[in-house]
PDB file of N, CA and C in Angstrom:
ATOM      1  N   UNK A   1     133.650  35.528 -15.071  1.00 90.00           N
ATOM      2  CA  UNK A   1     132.814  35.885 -13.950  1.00 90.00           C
ATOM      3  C   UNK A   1     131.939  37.110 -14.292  1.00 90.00           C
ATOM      4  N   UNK A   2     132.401  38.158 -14.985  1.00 88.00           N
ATOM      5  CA  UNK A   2     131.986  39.422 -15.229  1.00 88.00           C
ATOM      6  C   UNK A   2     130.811  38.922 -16.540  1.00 88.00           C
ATOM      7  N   UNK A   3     131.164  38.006 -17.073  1.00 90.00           N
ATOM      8  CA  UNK A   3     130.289  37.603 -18.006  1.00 90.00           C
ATOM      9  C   UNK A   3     128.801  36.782 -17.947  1.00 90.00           C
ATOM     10  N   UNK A   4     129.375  36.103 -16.680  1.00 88.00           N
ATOM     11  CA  UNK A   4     128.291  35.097 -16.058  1.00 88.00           C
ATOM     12  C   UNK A   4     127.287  36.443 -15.062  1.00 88.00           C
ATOM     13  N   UNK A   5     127.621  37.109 -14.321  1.00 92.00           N
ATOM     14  CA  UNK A   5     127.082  38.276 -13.422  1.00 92.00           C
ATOM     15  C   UNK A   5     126.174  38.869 -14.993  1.00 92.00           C
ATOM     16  N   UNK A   6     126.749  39.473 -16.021  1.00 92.00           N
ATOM     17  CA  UNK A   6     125.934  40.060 -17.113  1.00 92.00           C
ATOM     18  C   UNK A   6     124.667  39.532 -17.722  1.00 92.00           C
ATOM     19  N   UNK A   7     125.241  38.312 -17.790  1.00 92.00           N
ATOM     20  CA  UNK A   7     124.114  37.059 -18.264  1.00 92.00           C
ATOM     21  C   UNK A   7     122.867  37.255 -17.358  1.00 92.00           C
ATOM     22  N   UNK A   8     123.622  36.880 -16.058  1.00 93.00           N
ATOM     23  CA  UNK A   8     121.998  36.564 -14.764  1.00 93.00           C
ATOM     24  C   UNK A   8     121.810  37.303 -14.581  1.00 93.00           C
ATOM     25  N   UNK A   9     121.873  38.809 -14.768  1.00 94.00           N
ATOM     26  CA  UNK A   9     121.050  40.213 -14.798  1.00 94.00           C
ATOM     27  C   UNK A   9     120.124  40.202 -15.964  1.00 94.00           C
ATOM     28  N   UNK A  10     121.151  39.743 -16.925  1.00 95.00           N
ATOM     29  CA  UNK A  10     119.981  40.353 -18.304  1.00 95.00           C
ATOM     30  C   UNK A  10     119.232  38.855 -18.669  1.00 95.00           C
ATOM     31  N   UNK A  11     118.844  37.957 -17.482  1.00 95.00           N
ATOM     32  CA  UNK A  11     118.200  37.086 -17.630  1.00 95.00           C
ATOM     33  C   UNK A  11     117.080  37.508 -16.309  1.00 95.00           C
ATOM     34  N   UNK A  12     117.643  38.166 -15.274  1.00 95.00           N
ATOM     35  CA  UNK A  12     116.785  38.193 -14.161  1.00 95.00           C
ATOM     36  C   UNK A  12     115.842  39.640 -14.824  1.00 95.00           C
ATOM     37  N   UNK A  13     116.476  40.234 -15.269  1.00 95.00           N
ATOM     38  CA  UNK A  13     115.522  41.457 -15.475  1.00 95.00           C
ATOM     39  C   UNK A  13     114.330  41.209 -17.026  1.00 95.00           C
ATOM     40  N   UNK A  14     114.915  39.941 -17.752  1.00 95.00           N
ATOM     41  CA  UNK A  14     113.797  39.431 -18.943  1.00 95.00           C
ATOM     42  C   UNK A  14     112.918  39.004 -18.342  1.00 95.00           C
ATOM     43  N   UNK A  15     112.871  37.627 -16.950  1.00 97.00           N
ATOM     44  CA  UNK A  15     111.967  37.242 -16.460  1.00 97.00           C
ATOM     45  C   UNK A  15     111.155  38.233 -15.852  1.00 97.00           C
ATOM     46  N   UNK A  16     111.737  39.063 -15.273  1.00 97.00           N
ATOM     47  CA  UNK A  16     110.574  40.007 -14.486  1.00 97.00           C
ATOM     48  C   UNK A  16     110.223  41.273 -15.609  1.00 97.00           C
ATOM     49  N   UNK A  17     110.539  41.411 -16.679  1.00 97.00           N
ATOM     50  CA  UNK A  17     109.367  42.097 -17.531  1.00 97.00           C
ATOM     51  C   UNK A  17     108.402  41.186 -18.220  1.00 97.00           C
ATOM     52  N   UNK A  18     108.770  39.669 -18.413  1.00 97.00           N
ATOM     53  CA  UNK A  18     107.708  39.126 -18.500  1.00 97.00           C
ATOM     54  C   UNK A  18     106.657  38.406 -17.862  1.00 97.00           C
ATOM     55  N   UNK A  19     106.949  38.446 -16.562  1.00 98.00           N
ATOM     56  CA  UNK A  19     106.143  38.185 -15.568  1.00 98.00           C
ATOM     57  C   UNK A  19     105.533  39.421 -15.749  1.00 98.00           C
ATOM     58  N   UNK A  20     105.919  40.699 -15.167  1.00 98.00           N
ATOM     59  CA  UNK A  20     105.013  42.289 -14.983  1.00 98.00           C
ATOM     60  C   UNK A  20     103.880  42.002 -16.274  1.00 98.00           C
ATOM     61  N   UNK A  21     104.571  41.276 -17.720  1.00 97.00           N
ATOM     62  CA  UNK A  21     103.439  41.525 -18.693  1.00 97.00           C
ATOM     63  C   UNK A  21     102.228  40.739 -18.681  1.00 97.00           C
ATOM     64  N   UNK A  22     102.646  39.507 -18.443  1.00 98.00           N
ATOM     65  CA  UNK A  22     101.856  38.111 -18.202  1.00 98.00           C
ATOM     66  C   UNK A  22     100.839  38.989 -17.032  1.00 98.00           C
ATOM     67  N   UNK A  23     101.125  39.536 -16.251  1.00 98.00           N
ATOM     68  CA  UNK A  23     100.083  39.839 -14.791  1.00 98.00           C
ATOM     69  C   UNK A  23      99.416  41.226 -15.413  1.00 98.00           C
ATOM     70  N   UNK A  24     100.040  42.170 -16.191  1.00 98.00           N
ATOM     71  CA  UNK A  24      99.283  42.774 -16.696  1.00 98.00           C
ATOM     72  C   UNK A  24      98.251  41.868 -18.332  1.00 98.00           C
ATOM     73  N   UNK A  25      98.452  41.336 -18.603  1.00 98.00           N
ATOM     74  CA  UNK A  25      97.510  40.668 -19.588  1.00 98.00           C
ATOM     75  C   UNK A  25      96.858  39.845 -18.580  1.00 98.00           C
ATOM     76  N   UNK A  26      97.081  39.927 -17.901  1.00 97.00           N
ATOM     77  CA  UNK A  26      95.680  38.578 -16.921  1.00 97.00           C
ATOM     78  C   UNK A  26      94.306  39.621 -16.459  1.00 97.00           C
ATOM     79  N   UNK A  27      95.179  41.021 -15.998  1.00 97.00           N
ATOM     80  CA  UNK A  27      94.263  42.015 -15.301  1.00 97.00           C
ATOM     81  C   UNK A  27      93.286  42.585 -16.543  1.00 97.00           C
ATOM     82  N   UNK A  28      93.911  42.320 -17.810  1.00 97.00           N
ATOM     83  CA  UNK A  28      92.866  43.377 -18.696  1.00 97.00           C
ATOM     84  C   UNK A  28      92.150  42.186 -18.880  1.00 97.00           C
ATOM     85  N   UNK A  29      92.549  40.639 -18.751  1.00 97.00           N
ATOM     86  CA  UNK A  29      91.520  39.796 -19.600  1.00 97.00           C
ATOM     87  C   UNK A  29      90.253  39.368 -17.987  1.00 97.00           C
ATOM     88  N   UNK A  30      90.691  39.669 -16.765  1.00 97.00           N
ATOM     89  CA  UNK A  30      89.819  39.753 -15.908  1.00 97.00           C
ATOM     90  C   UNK A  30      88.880  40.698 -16.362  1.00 97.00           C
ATOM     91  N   UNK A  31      89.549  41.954 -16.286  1.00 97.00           N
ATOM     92  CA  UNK A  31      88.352  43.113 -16.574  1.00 97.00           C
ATOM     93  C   UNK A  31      87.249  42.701 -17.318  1.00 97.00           C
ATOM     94  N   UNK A  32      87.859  42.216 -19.069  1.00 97.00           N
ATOM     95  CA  UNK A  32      86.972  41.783 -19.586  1.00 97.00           C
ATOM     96  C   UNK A  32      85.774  40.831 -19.269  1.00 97.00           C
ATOM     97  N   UNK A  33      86.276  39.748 -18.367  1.00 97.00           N
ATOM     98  CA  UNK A  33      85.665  38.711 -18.203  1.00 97.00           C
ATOM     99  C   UNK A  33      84.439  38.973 -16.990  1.00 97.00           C
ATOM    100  N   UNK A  34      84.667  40.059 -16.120  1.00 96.00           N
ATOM    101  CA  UNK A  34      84.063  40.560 -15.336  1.00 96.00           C
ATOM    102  C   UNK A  34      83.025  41.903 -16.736  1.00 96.00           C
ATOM    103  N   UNK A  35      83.280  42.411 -17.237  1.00 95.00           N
ATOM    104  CA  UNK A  35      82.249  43.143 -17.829  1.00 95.00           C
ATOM    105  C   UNK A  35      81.569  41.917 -18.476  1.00 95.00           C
ATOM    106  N   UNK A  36      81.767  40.730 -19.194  1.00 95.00           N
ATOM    107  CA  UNK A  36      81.161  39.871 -19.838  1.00 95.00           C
ATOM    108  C   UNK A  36      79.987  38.924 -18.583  1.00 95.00           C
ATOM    109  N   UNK A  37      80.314  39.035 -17.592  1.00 94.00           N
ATOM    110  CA  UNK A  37      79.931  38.425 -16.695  1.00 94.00           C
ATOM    111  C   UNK A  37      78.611  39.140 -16.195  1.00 94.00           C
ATOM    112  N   UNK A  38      78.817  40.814 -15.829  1.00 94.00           N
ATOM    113  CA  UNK A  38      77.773  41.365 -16.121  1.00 94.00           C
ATOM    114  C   UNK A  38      76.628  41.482 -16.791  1.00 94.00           C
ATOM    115  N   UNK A  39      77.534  41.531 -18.149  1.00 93.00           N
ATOM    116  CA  UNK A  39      76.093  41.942 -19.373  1.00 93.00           C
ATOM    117  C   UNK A  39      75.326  40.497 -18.808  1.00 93.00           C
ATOM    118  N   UNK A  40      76.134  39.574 -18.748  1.00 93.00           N
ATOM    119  CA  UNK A  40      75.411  38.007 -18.778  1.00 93.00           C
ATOM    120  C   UNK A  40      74.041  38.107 -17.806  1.00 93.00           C
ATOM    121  N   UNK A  41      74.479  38.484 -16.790  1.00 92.00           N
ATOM    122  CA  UNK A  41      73.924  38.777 -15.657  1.00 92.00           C
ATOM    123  C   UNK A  41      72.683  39.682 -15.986  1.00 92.00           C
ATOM    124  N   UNK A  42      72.656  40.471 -16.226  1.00 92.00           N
ATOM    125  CA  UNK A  42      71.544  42.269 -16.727  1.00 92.00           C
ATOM    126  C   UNK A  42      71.050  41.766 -17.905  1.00 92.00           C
ATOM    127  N   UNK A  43      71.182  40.878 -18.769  1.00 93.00           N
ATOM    128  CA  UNK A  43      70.824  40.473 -19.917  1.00 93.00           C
ATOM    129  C   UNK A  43      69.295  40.403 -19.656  1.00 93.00           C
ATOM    130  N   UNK A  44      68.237  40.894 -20.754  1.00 93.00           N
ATOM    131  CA  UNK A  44      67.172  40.862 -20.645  1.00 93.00           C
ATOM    132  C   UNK A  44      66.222  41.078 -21.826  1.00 93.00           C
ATOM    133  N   UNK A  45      66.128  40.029 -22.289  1.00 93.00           N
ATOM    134  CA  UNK A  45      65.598  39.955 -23.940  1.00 93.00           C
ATOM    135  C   UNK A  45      64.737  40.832 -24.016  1.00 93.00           C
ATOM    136  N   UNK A  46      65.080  41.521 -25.607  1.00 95.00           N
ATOM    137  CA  UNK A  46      64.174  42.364 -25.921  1.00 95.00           C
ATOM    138  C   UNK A  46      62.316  42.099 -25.762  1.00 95.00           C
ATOM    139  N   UNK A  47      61.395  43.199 -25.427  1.00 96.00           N
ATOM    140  CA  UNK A  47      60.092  42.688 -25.019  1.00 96.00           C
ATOM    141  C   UNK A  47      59.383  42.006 -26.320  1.00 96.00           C
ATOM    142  N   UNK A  48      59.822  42.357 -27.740  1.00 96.00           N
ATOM    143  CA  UNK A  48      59.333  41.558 -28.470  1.00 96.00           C
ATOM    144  C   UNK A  48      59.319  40.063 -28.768  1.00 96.00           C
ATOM    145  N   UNK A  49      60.473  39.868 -28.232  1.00 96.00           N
ATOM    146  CA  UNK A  49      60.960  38.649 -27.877  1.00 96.00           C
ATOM    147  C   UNK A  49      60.448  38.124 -26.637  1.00 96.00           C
ATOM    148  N   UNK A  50      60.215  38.733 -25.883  1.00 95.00           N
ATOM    149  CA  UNK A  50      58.893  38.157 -24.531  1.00 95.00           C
ATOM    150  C   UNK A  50      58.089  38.106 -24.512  1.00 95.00           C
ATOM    151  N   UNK A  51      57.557  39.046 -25.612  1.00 97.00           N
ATOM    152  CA  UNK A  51      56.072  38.496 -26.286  1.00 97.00           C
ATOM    153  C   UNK A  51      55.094  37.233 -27.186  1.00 97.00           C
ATOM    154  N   UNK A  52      56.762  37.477 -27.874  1.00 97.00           N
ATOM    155  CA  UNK A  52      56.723  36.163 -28.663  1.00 97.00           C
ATOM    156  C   UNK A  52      56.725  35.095 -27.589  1.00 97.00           C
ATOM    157  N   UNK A  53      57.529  34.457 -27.049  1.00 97.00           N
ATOM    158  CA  UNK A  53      57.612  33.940 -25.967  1.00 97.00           C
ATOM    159  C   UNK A  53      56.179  33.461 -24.911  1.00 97.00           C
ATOM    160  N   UNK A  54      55.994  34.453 -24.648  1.00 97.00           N
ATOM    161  CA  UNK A  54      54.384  33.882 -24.095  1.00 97.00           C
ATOM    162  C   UNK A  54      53.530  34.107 -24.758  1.00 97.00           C
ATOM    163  N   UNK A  55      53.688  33.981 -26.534  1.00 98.00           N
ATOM    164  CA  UNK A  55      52.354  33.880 -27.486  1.00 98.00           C
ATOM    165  C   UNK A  55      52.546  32.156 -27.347  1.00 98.00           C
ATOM    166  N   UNK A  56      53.754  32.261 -27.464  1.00 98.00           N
ATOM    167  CA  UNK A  56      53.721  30.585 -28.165  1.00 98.00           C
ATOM    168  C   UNK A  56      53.380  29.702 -26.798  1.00 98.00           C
ATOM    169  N   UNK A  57      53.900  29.933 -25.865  1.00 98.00           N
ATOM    170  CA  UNK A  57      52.885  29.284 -24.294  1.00 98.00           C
ATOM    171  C   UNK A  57      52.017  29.025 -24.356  1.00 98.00           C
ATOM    172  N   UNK A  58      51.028  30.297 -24.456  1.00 98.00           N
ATOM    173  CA  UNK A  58      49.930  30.155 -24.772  1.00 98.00           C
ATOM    174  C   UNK A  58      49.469  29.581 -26.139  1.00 98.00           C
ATOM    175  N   UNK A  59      50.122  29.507 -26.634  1.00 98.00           N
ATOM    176  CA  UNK A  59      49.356  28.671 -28.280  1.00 98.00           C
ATOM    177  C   UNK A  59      49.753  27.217 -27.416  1.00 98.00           C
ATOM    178  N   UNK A  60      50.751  26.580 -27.143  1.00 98.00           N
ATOM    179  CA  UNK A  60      50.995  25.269 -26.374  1.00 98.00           C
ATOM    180  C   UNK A  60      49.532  25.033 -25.377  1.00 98.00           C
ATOM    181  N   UNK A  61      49.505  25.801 -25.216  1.00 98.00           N
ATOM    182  CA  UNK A  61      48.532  25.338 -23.720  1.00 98.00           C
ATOM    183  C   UNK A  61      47.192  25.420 -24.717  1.00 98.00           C
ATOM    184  N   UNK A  62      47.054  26.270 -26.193  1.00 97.00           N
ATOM    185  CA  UNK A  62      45.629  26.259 -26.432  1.00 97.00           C
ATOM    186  C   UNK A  62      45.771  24.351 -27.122  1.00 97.00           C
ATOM    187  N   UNK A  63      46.900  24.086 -27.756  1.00 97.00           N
ATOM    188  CA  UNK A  63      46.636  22.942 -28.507  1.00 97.00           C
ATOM    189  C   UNK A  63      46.274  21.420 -27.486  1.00 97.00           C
ATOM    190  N   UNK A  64      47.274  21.409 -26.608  1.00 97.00           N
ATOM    191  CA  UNK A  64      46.959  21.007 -25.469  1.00 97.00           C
ATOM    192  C   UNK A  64      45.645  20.014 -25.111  1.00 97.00           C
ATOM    193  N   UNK A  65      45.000  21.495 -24.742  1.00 96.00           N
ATOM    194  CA  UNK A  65      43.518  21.483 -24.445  1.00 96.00           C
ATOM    195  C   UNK A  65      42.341  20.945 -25.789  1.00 96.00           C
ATOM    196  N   UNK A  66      43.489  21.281 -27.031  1.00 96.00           N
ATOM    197  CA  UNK A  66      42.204  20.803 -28.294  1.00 96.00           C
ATOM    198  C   UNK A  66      42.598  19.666 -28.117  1.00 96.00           C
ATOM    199  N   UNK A  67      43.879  18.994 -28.132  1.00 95.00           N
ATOM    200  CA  UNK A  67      43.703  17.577 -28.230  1.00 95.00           C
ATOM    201  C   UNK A  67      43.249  16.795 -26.802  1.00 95.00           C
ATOM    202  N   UNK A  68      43.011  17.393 -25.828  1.00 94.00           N
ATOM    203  CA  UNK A  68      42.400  16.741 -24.459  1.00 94.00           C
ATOM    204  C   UNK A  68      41.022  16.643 -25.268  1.00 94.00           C
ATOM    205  N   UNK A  69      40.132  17.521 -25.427  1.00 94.00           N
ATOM    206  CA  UNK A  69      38.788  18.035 -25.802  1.00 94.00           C
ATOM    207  C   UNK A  69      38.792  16.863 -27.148  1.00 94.00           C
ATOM    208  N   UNK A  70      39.978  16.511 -28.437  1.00 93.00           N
ATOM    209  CA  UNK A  70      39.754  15.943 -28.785  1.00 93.00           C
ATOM    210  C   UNK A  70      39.686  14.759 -28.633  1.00 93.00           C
ATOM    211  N   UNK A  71      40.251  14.102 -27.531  1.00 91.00           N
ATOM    212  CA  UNK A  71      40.450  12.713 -27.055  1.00 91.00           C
ATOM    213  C   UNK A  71      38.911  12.544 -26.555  1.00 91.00           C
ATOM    214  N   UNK A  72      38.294  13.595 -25.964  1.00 90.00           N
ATOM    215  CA  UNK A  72      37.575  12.988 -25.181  1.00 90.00           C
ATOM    216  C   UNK A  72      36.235  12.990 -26.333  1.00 90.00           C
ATOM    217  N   UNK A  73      36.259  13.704 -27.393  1.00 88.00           N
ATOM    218  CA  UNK A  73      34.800  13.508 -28.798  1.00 88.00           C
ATOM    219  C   UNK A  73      35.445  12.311 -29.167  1.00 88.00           C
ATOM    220  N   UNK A  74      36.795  11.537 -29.523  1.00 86.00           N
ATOM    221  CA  UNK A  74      37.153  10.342 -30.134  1.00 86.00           C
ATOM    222  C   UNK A  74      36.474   9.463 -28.863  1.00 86.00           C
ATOM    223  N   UNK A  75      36.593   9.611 -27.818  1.00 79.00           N
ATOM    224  CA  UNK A  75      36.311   8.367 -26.475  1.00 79.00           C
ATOM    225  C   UNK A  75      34.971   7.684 -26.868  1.00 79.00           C
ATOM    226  N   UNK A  76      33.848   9.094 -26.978  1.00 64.00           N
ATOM    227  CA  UNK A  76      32.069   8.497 -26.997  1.00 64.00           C
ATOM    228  C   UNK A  76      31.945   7.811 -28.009  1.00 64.00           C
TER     229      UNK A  76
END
């Protein structure tokens, strides 16, 4: 009896330090996931990279227009 009582203590008190750890490893990997969630959020490409970005738009929209302009010298 004294043996079985020893057991389910030093079984009840393993589960609940590994529960306490499991809930503390959930809270640091929230944290993380919440700062990752942020940057995601605030993320805002560098301006050279937005430049680039609407060079090449605009190069799309100039070719665009050459091959409209050229369709229409092939039409006559």
């Amino acid at each position: 009896m004294i043996a079985f009582t020893a057991v389910s203590v030093w079984v009840y008190f393993g589960l609940t330090e590994r529960i306490s750890f499991l809930e503390h490893n959930l809270e640091l990997t929230m944290e993380e996931v919440e700062e990752n969630d942020n940057w995601i959020d605030e993320f805002e490409p560098p301006q050279s990279v937005q430049n680039t970005v609407s060079q090449v738009h605009q190069l799309q929209i100039s070719i665009a227009e050459l091959q409209l302009r050229l369709a229409v010298l092939e039409g006559k």
